[in-house]
Tab-separated table of C-alpha atoms and ligand atoms in Angstrom:
chain	number	residue	atom	x	y	z
B	132	UNK	CA	16.701	-6.305	30.206
B	133	UNK	CA	17.311	-5.576	26.484
B	134	UNK	CA	15.990	-2.645	25.493
B	135	UNK	CA	12.029	-1.535	25.504
B	136	UNK	CA	12.085	-1.703	21.319
B	137	UNK	CA	13.332	-5.048	21.012
B	138	UNK	CA	9.908	-8.048	21.066
B	139	UNK	CA	9.709	-11.366	19.980
B	140	UNK	CA	12.381	-12.183	16.802
B	141	UNK	CA	12.975	-8.910	16.862
B	142	UNK	CA	16.299	-6.384	17.017
B	143	UNK	CA	16.448	-3.118	18.948
B	144	UNK	CA	15.489	-0.159	17.873
B	145	UNK	CA	17.916	2.450	17.282
B	146	UNK	CA	17.709	5.510	20.014
B	147	UNK	CA	16.205	8.234	17.592
B	148	UNK	CA	14.545	6.319	15.611
B	149	UNK	CA	10.891	5.264	16.857
B	150	UNK	CA	7.940	2.577	15.595
B	151	UNK	CA	3.823	2.305	16.224
B	152	UNK	CA	2.711	1.409	19.239
B	153	UNK	CA	2.211	-2.674	19.574
B	154	UNK	CA	5.552	-2.857	17.036
B	155	UNK	CA	8.769	-4.722	16.978
B	156	UNK	CA	11.397	-4.531	14.783
B	157	UNK	CA	12.531	-6.841	11.943
B	158	UNK	CA	15.874	-6.578	10.305
B	159	UNK	CA	14.567	-7.271	6.839
B	160	UNK	CA	10.112	-8.064	5.810
B	161	UNK	CA	9.242	-11.333	4.938
B	162	UNK	CA	8.040	-11.430	2.203
B	163	UNK	CA	4.121	-11.473	3.064
B	164	UNK	CA	0.626	-11.923	0.779
B	165	UNK	CA	-2.857	-13.615	0.558
B	166	UNK	CA	-2.240	-16.442	-2.063
B	167	UNK	CA	0.135	-16.766	-5.148
B	168	UNK	CA	2.217	-14.324	-7.370
B	169	UNK	CA	0.854	-14.099	-10.013
B	170	UNK	CA	2.767	-14.033	-13.289
B	171	UNK	CA	4.072	-11.003	-15.190
B	172	UNK	CA	1.560	-10.007	-18.563
B	173	UNK	CA	3.266	-6.844	-19.287
B	174	UNK	CA	1.033	-6.370	-22.351
B	175	UNK	CA	-1.939	-6.650	-20.559
B	176	UNK	CA	-0.761	-4.692	-17.734
B	177	UNK	CA	-3.031	-1.504	-17.287
B	178	UNK	CA	-3.133	0.847	-13.915
B	179	UNK	CA	-7.182	1.499	-14.427
B	180	UNK	CA	-8.847	4.643	-12.111
B	181	UNK	CA	-12.362	4.112	-12.435
B	182	UNK	CA	-15.876	4.523	-10.246
B	183	UNK	CA	-16.981	8.669	-9.123
B	184	UNK	CA	-14.389	9.612	-11.308
B	185	UNK	CA	-15.026	13.897	-11.990
B	186	UNK	CA	-15.447	13.236	-15.605
B	187	UNK	CA	-17.473	10.157	-15.066
B	188	UNK	CA	-15.362	8.091	-17.687
B	189	UNK	CA	-12.585	5.010	-16.877
B	190	UNK	CA	-8.984	5.910	-17.440
B	191	UNK	CA	-6.399	2.918	-17.901
B	192	UNK	CA	-2.642	4.014	-18.017
B	193	UNK	CA	-0.131	0.980	-19.907
B	194	UNK	CA	3.037	0.790	-17.381
B	195	UNK	CA	5.064	3.076	-19.936
B	196	UNK	CA	2.153	5.479	-19.769
B	197	UNK	CA	2.672	4.974	-15.210
B	198	UNK	CA	6.175	5.725	-16.223
B	199	UNK	CA	6.179	9.153	-17.884
B	200	UNK	CA	4.552	10.601	-14.574
B	201	UNK	CA	6.954	12.502	-12.504
B	202	UNK	CA	9.247	10.181	-10.688
B	203	UNK	CA	9.356	9.897	-6.938
B	204	UNK	CA	11.421	8.038	-4.037
B	205	UNK	CA	10.346	7.811	-0.688
B	206	UNK	CA	12.498	6.173	2.249
B	207	UNK	CA	9.726	4.650	4.281
B	208	UNK	CA	9.353	2.453	7.256
B	209	UNK	CA	6.742	-0.925	7.008
B	210	UNK	CA	4.343	-1.693	9.439
B	211	UNK	CA	2.579	-5.151	9.178
B	212	UNK	CA	-0.335	-5.350	11.367
B	213	UNK	CA	0.835	-8.649	12.252
B	214	UNK	CA	3.011	-6.704	14.301
B	215	UNK	CA	6.223	-6.708	12.292
B	216	UNK	CA	7.744	-3.304	11.182
B	217	UNK	CA	10.786	-2.841	9.406
B	218	UNK	CA	12.831	0.826	8.814
B	219	UNK	CA	13.772	2.398	5.881
B	220	UNK	CA	12.626	0.680	2.396
B	221	UNK	CA	13.876	2.693	-0.410
B	222	UNK	CA	10.454	2.827	-2.826
B	223	UNK	CA	10.724	4.544	-6.068
B	224	UNK	CA	8.023	5.170	-8.765
B	225	UNK	CA	5.475	7.377	-9.286
B	226	UNK	CA	3.861	9.798	-6.604
B	227	UNK	CA	-0.073	8.898	-6.192
B	228	UNK	CA	-1.023	12.422	-6.259
B	229	UNK	CA	0.039	13.007	-9.542
B	230	UNK	CA	-2.378	10.025	-10.359
B	231	UNK	CA	-4.893	11.889	-8.297
B	232	UNK	CA	-4.370	14.672	-10.275
B	233	UNK	CA	-4.546	13.765	-13.355
B	234	UNK	CA	-7.614	11.809	-13.179
B	235	UNK	CA	-9.207	13.399	-10.184
B	236	UNK	CA	-12.452	12.101	-8.335
B	237	UNK	CA	-15.747	13.647	-8.353
B	238	UNK	CA	-16.449	16.281	-5.379
B	239	UNK	CA	-17.851	14.279	-2.968
B	240	UNK	CA	-15.529	11.174	-2.951
B	241	UNK	CA	-13.388	10.795	0.532
B	242	UNK	CA	-13.268	6.673	-0.057
B	243	UNK	CA	-11.069	4.384	-2.517
B	244	UNK	CA	-10.917	1.515	-3.271
B	245	UNK	CA	-7.401	0.189	-4.484
B	246	UNK	CA	-7.108	-3.327	-6.160
B	247	UNK	CA	-4.584	-5.939	-7.281
B	248	UNK	CA	-4.559	-8.815	-9.198
B	249	UNK	CA	-6.245	-11.895	-8.168
B	250	UNK	CA	-9.133	-9.311	-5.916
B	251	UNK	CA	-7.228	-8.241	-3.197
B	252	UNK	CA	-8.131	-4.529	-2.818
B	253	UNK	CA	-7.575	-2.020	0.418
B	254	UNK	CA	-9.648	0.704	1.142
B	255	UNK	CA	-7.958	3.912	1.949
B	256	UNK	CA	-8.758	7.422	1.888
B	257	UNK	CA	-8.188	10.677	-0.868
B	258	UNK	CA	-6.821	11.991	1.983
B	259	UNK	CA	-4.502	9.254	2.269
B	260	UNK	CA	-3.252	8.723	-1.456
B	261	UNK	CA	-2.668	12.922	-1.282
B	262	UNK	CA	-0.119	12.016	1.086
B	263	UNK	CA	3.456	13.419	-1.155
B	264	UNK	CA	4.887	10.062	0.348
B	265	UNK	CA	2.450	8.061	-0.896
B	266	UNK	CA	3.906	6.345	-3.761
B	267	UNK	CA	2.925	3.350	-6.613
B	268	UNK	CA	6.516	2.066	-5.810
B	269	UNK	CA	8.053	0.471	-9.400
B	270	UNK	CA	11.775	0.468	-7.741
B	271	UNK	CA	12.808	-1.215	-4.539
B	272	UNK	CA	16.475	-0.350	-3.322
B	273	UNK	CA	16.940	0.461	-6.923
B	274	UNK	CA	16.048	-2.750	-8.638
B	275	UNK	CA	12.544	-3.037	-10.531
B	276	UNK	CA	10.450	-4.320	-7.546
B	277	UNK	CA	10.918	-8.500	-7.470
B	278	UNK	CA	7.383	-10.460	-8.431
B	279	UNK	CA	7.687	-11.378	-4.692
B	280	UNK	CA	7.924	-8.142	-3.828
B	281	UNK	CA	4.949	-6.791	-5.992
B	282	UNK	CA	6.107	-5.856	-9.662
B	283	UNK	CA	5.448	-4.385	-11.296
B	284	UNK	CA	4.060	-2.157	-8.875
B	285	UNK	CA	2.730	-1.950	-5.384
B	286	UNK	CA	1.267	1.187	-3.240
B	287	UNK	CA	3.257	1.815	-0.469
B	288	UNK	CA	1.219	4.187	2.144
B	289	UNK	CA	3.904	4.906	4.640
B	290	UNK	CA	1.837	5.905	7.497
B	291	UNK	CA	-0.774	3.089	7.383
B	292	UNK	CA	-0.494	-0.550	8.107
B	293	UNK	CA	1.530	-2.486	5.314
B	294	UNK	CA	-2.025	-4.290	4.044
B	295	UNK	CA	-3.311	-1.322	2.565
B	296	UNK	CA	-0.588	-1.478	0.189
B	297	UNK	CA	-1.585	-4.070	-2.636
B	298	UNK	CA	1.242	-5.597	-4.508
B	299	UNK	CA	0.686	-6.127	-8.074
B	300	UNK	CA	-1.851	-2.736	-8.187
B	301	UNK	CA	-3.877	-2.883	-10.773
B	302	UNK	CA	-5.665	0.604	-10.332
B	303	UNK	CA	-8.567	2.447	-8.253
B	304	UNK	CA	-12.096	3.455	-7.893
B	305	UNK	CA	-13.204	5.775	-6.533
B	306	UNK	CA	-16.232	5.085	-3.719
B	307	UNK	CA	-19.472	7.401	-3.398
B	308	UNK	CA	-19.298	5.351	-0.228
B	309	UNK	CA	-17.088	3.765	1.712
B	310	UNK	CA	-16.700	-0.233	0.724
B	311	UNK	CA	-14.293	-2.651	2.721
B	312	UNK	CA	-11.381	-4.300	0.912
B	313	UNK	CA	-10.213	-7.386	1.288
B	314	UNK	CA	-8.988	-7.135	5.361
B	315	UNK	CA	-11.392	-4.630	5.801
B	316	UNK	CA	-13.883	-7.162	5.000
B	317	UNK	CA	-12.333	-9.638	7.865
B	318	UNK	CA	-11.933	-7.780	10.567
B	319	UNK	CA	-9.632	-5.345	10.149
B	320	UNK	CA	-10.107	-1.178	10.191
B	321	UNK	CA	-11.398	0.786	7.542
B	322	UNK	CA	-8.709	3.627	8.127
B	323	UNK	CA	-5.378	1.258	9.480
B	324	UNK	CA	-2.947	4.275	10.942
B	325	UNK	CA	-0.300	2.564	11.999
B	326	UNK	CA	0.534	5.674	14.541
B	327	UNK	CA	-3.114	5.504	16.124
B	328	UNK	CA	-2.870	1.679	16.484
B	329	UNK	CA	-5.874	1.441	13.794
B	330	UNK	CA	-5.517	-2.659	13.845
B	331	UNK	CA	-9.168	-3.596	13.737
B	332	UNK	CA	-12.649	-3.174	13.025
B	333	UNK	CA	-14.038	-3.393	16.518
B	334	UNK	CA	-11.842	-0.014	17.275
B	335	UNK	CA	-13.620	2.036	14.287
O	462	MTE	N1	-1.898	-8.335	-3.516
O	462	MTE	C1	-1.638	-7.760	-2.281
O	462	MTE	N2	-1.070	-7.185	-1.445
O	462	MTE	C2	-0.300	-6.678	-0.272
O	462	MTE	C3	-0.820	-8.242	0.377
O	462	MTE	C4	-1.515	-9.114	-0.405
O	462	MTE	O1	-2.047	-10.166	0.437
O	462	MTE	N3	-1.631	-9.228	-1.393
O	462	MTE	N4	-0.678	-8.322	1.960
O	462	MTE	C5	-0.407	-6.697	2.160
O	462	MTE	C6	0.634	-7.281	3.464
O	462	MTE	S1	-0.044	-8.129	4.778
O	462	MTE	C7	1.352	-6.480	3.795
O	462	MTE	S2	2.519	-7.176	5.103
O	462	MTE	C8	2.643	-6.372	2.913
O	462	MTE	C9	3.995	-7.034	2.983
O	462	MTE	O2	5.128	-6.559	2.127
O	462	MTE	P1	6.525	-7.802	2.045
O	462	MTE	O3	5.705	-9.045	1.352
O	462	MTE	O4	7.399	-6.360	0.752
O	462	MTE	O5	7.246	-7.783	2.976
O	462	MTE	O6	2.047	-6.741	1.570
O	462	MTE	C10	0.671	-5.996	1.346
O	462	MTE	N5	0.058	-6.116	0.197
O	463	MO	MO1	0.875	-7.470	7.119
Protein backbone atom coordinates (compact mmCIF):
# COMPACT_ATOMS: atom_id res chain seq x y z
CA UNK A 1 0.00 0.00 0.00
CA UNK A 2 1.03 3.59 -0.35
CA UNK A 3 1.63 5.75 2.70
CA UNK A 4 -1.29 6.70 4.85
CA UNK A 5 -0.84 10.31 3.76
CA UNK A 6 -1.63 9.79 0.09
CA UNK A 7 -5.21 10.45 -0.92
CA UNK A 8 -7.26 10.87 -4.08
CA UNK A 9 -5.06 12.63 -6.65
CA UNK A 10 -2.66 13.24 -3.83
CA UNK A 11 1.02 12.67 -3.15
CA UNK A 12 2.82 11.26 -0.10
CA UNK A 13 3.10 13.49 2.91
CA UNK A 14 6.81 13.70 3.84
CA UNK A 15 7.42 11.70 7.04
CA UNK A 16 8.41 14.73 9.12
CA UNK A 17 5.28 16.67 8.15
CA UNK A 18 1.64 16.35 9.01
CA UNK A 19 -1.64 17.57 7.60
CA UNK A 20 -4.83 18.46 9.45
CA UNK A 21 -7.28 15.55 9.76
CA UNK A 22 -9.13 14.56 6.58
CA UNK A 23 -6.76 16.40 4.23
CA UNK A 24 -4.66 15.00 1.35
CA UNK A 25 -1.61 16.58 -0.21
CA UNK A 26 -1.39 18.10 -3.69
CA UNK A 27 1.90 19.14 -5.28
CA UNK A 28 0.48 22.55 -6.17
CA UNK A 29 -2.56 24.55 -5.18
CA UNK A 30 -5.31 24.57 -7.79
CA UNK A 31 -6.58 28.09 -8.33
CA UNK A 32 -9.91 28.10 -6.56
CA UNK A 33 -12.48 30.80 -6.02
CA UNK A 34 -16.08 31.69 -6.61
CA UNK A 35 -16.85 34.08 -9.48
CA UNK A 36 -14.58 35.97 -11.87
CA UNK A 37 -11.09 37.38 -11.29
CA UNK A 38 -11.43 41.13 -10.71
CA UNK A 39 -9.61 43.62 -12.89
CA UNK A 40 -6.87 45.59 -11.16
CA UNK A 41 -7.61 49.26 -10.62
CA UNK A 42 -4.65 50.48 -8.54
CA UNK A 43 -5.83 54.09 -8.47
CA UNK A 44 -9.13 53.10 -6.90
CA UNK A 45 -7.78 50.41 -4.60
CA UNK A 46 -8.29 51.02 -0.87
CA UNK A 47 -8.05 48.80 2.17
CA UNK A 48 -10.80 49.90 4.54
CA UNK A 49 -10.93 49.21 8.27
CA UNK A 50 -14.42 49.97 9.51
CA UNK A 51 -17.28 48.82 11.70
CA UNK A 52 -16.76 49.07 15.46
CA UNK A 53 -13.31 50.70 15.46
CA UNK A 54 -11.89 52.04 18.72
CA UNK A 55 -12.11 55.65 17.53
CA UNK A 56 -15.45 55.19 15.75
CA UNK A 57 -13.94 56.26 12.40
CA UNK A 58 -13.49 54.32 9.18
CA UNK A 59 -9.90 54.18 7.94
CA UNK A 60 -8.94 53.82 4.28
CA UNK A 61 -5.41 52.89 3.24
CA UNK A 62 -3.94 53.11 -0.24
CA UNK A 63 -1.70 50.32 -1.46
CA UNK A 64 1.33 52.52 -0.71
CA UNK A 65 0.06 53.07 2.84
CA UNK A 66 -0.11 49.30 3.28
CA UNK A 67 3.38 48.80 1.85
CA UNK A 68 4.62 51.44 4.29
CA UNK A 69 3.90 49.06 7.18
CA UNK A 70 6.61 46.67 8.36
CA UNK A 71 7.07 43.70 6.01
CA UNK A 72 6.82 40.03 7.00
CA UNK A 73 7.34 36.69 5.31
CA UNK A 74 5.42 33.58 6.31
CA UNK A 75 5.92 30.06 4.98
CA UNK A 76 2.64 28.26 5.44
CA UNK A 77 0.61 25.30 4.26
CA UNK A 78 -2.73 25.91 2.55
CA UNK A 79 -5.75 23.83 3.61
CA UNK A 80 -8.88 23.95 1.49
CA UNK A 81 -12.04 22.64 3.10
CA UNK A 82 -12.63 20.54 -0.05
CA UNK A 83 -9.81 18.43 1.49
CA UNK A 84 -6.66 19.30 -0.43
CA UNK A 85 -3.62 20.87 1.18
CA UNK A 86 -0.30 22.15 -0.14
CA UNK A 87 2.93 22.59 1.78
CA UNK A 88 5.26 25.56 2.13
CA UNK A 89 3.57 28.36 0.28
CA UNK A 90 5.81 31.41 0.77
CA UNK A 91 3.84 34.59 1.34
CA UNK A 92 5.13 38.05 2.07
CA UNK A 93 3.38 41.30 2.80
CA UNK A 94 2.22 42.95 5.99
CA UNK A 95 1.33 41.32 9.30
CA UNK A 96 -2.43 41.55 9.87
CA UNK A 97 -1.69 42.31 13.52
CA UNK A 98 0.13 45.51 12.52
CA UNK A 99 -3.08 46.72 10.86
CA UNK A 100 -5.00 45.66 13.99
CA UNK A 101 -2.61 47.68 16.12
CA UNK A 102 -2.71 50.74 13.87
CA UNK A 103 -6.52 50.72 13.61
CA UNK A 104 -7.77 48.77 16.63
CA UNK A 105 -11.30 47.54 17.31
CA UNK A 106 -13.52 48.82 20.12
CA UNK A 107 -13.10 46.96 23.41
CA UNK A 108 -15.85 44.31 23.12
CA UNK A 109 -15.09 43.25 19.53
CA UNK A 110 -14.20 39.57 19.00
CA UNK A 111 -15.26 39.00 15.39
CA UNK A 112 -14.24 40.59 12.12
CA UNK A 113 -15.81 40.34 8.69
CA UNK A 114 -13.01 40.44 6.14
CA UNK A 115 -14.26 41.45 2.71
CA UNK A 116 -13.03 41.30 -0.86
CA UNK A 117 -14.03 42.37 -4.35
CA UNK A 118 -17.45 41.20 -5.59
CA UNK A 119 -18.94 40.75 -2.14
CA UNK A 120 -16.84 37.78 -1.01
CA UNK A 121 -16.33 37.82 2.75
CA UNK A 122 -15.19 35.63 5.61
CA UNK A 123 -15.75 35.82 9.34
CA UNK A 124 -12.61 35.52 11.43
CA UNK A 125 -11.80 36.31 15.04
CA UNK A 126 -9.66 39.23 16.14
CA UNK A 127 -7.60 36.54 17.87
CA UNK A 128 -6.97 34.82 14.50
CA UNK A 129 -5.91 38.08 12.84
CA UNK A 130 -3.59 38.78 15.77
CA UNK A 131 -1.59 35.61 15.07
CA UNK A 132 2.01 36.48 14.14
CA UNK A 133 1.49 34.20 11.11
CA UNK A 134 -1.54 36.05 9.75
CA UNK A 135 -0.38 37.97 6.70
CA UNK A 136 -1.91 40.39 4.24
CA UNK A 137 0.12 39.00 1.38
CA UNK A 138 1.21 41.04 -1.62
CA UNK A 139 3.81 38.51 -2.81
CA UNK A 140 3.97 34.75 -3.33
CA UNK A 141 7.32 32.98 -3.77
CA UNK A 142 9.02 36.35 -4.09
CA UNK A 143 6.89 37.64 -6.98
CA UNK A 144 3.94 40.03 -6.83
CA UNK A 145 0.71 38.09 -6.37
CA UNK A 146 -0.82 37.14 -9.68
CA UNK A 147 -4.39 38.13 -10.47
CA UNK A 148 -5.59 34.54 -10.06
CA UNK A 149 -3.95 34.10 -6.68
CA UNK A 150 -5.57 37.26 -5.37
CA UNK A 151 -3.39 40.21 -6.40
CA UNK A 152 -2.73 42.85 -5.37
CA UNK A 153 -3.39 41.49 -1.88
CA UNK A 154 -4.92 38.52 -0.10
CA UNK A 155 -5.25 37.46 3.49
CA UNK A 156 -3.52 34.26 4.61
CA UNK A 157 -4.45 32.67 7.95
CA UNK A 158 -2.43 29.43 7.99
CA UNK A 159 -4.23 27.66 10.86
CA UNK A 160 -7.68 28.17 9.34
CA UNK A 161 -9.21 26.65 6.19
CA UNK A 162 -8.23 28.74 3.22
CA UNK A 163 -11.74 30.08 2.50
CA UNK A 164 -10.98 32.34 5.53
CA UNK A 165 -8.33 34.06 3.43
CA UNK A 166 -10.03 36.31 0.90
CA UNK A 167 -8.15 36.90 -2.31
CA UNK A 168 -8.52 40.49 -3.66
CA UNK A 169 -9.05 41.54 -0.05
CA UNK A 170 -10.30 45.10 0.38
CA UNK A 171 -10.72 45.53 4.10
CA UNK A 172 -12.46 44.39 7.23
CA UNK A 173 -15.24 45.48 9.54
CA UNK A 174 -15.13 44.99 13.28
CA UNK A 175 -18.30 43.31 14.51
CA UNK A 176 -20.05 43.60 17.84
CA UNK A 177 -21.88 40.35 17.04
CA UNK A 178 -20.69 37.53 14.78
CA UNK A 179 -21.88 37.88 11.19
CA UNK A 180 -21.52 35.04 8.70
CA UNK A 181 -19.50 35.60 5.55
CA UNK A 182 -19.81 34.01 2.11
CA UNK A 183 -19.11 30.36 3.01
CA UNK A 184 -20.20 30.58 6.64
CA UNK A 185 -23.70 31.45 5.43
CA UNK A 186 -23.58 28.46 3.04
CA UNK A 187 -23.09 25.78 5.67
CA UNK A 188 -19.46 26.25 6.64
CA UNK A 189 -18.05 26.72 10.11
CA UNK A 190 -17.84 30.12 11.77
CA UNK A 191 -14.32 29.47 13.14
CA UNK A 192 -12.89 27.08 10.53
CA UNK A 193 -9.81 25.85 12.40
CA UNK A 194 -8.34 23.20 10.07
CA UNK A 195 -6.50 21.36 12.88
CA UNK A 196 -9.79 20.86 14.74
CA UNK A 197 -11.49 19.98 11.48
CA UNK A 198 -14.09 22.71 11.89
CA UNK A 199 -15.49 22.39 8.36
CA UNK A 200 -19.23 22.65 8.68
CA UNK A 201 -21.70 24.86 10.51
CA UNK A 202 -23.47 21.87 12.09
CA UNK A 203 -20.32 21.19 14.13
CA UNK A 204 -20.57 24.58 15.90
N1 LIG B 1 -12.22 36.58 -2.97
C1 LIG B 1 -12.17 35.26 -2.80
N2 LIG B 1 -11.18 34.73 -2.06
C2 LIG B 1 -11.09 33.39 -1.87
C3 LIG B 1 -12.06 32.52 -2.42
C4 LIG B 1 -13.11 33.10 -3.20
O1 LIG B 1 -14.01 32.42 -3.72
N3 LIG B 1 -13.12 34.47 -3.36
N4 LIG B 1 -11.95 31.17 -2.21
C5 LIG B 1 -11.15 30.72 -1.06
C6 LIG B 1 -10.89 29.30 -1.12
S1 LIG B 1 -12.20 28.27 -0.83
C7 LIG B 1 -9.63 28.79 -1.31
S2 LIG B 1 -9.32 27.14 -1.21
C8 LIG B 1 -8.48 29.67 -1.63
C9 LIG B 1 -7.76 29.16 -2.87
O2 LIG B 1 -6.58 29.88 -3.05
P1 LIG B 1 -5.72 29.60 -4.37
O3 LIG B 1 -6.58 29.93 -5.54
O4 LIG B 1 -4.53 30.48 -4.21
O5 LIG B 1 -5.35 28.13 -4.35
O6 LIG B 1 -8.90 31.01 -1.84
C10 LIG B 1 -9.86 31.49 -0.91
N5 LIG B 1 -10.07 32.90 -1.12
MO1 LIG C 1 -11.30 26.20 -0.47
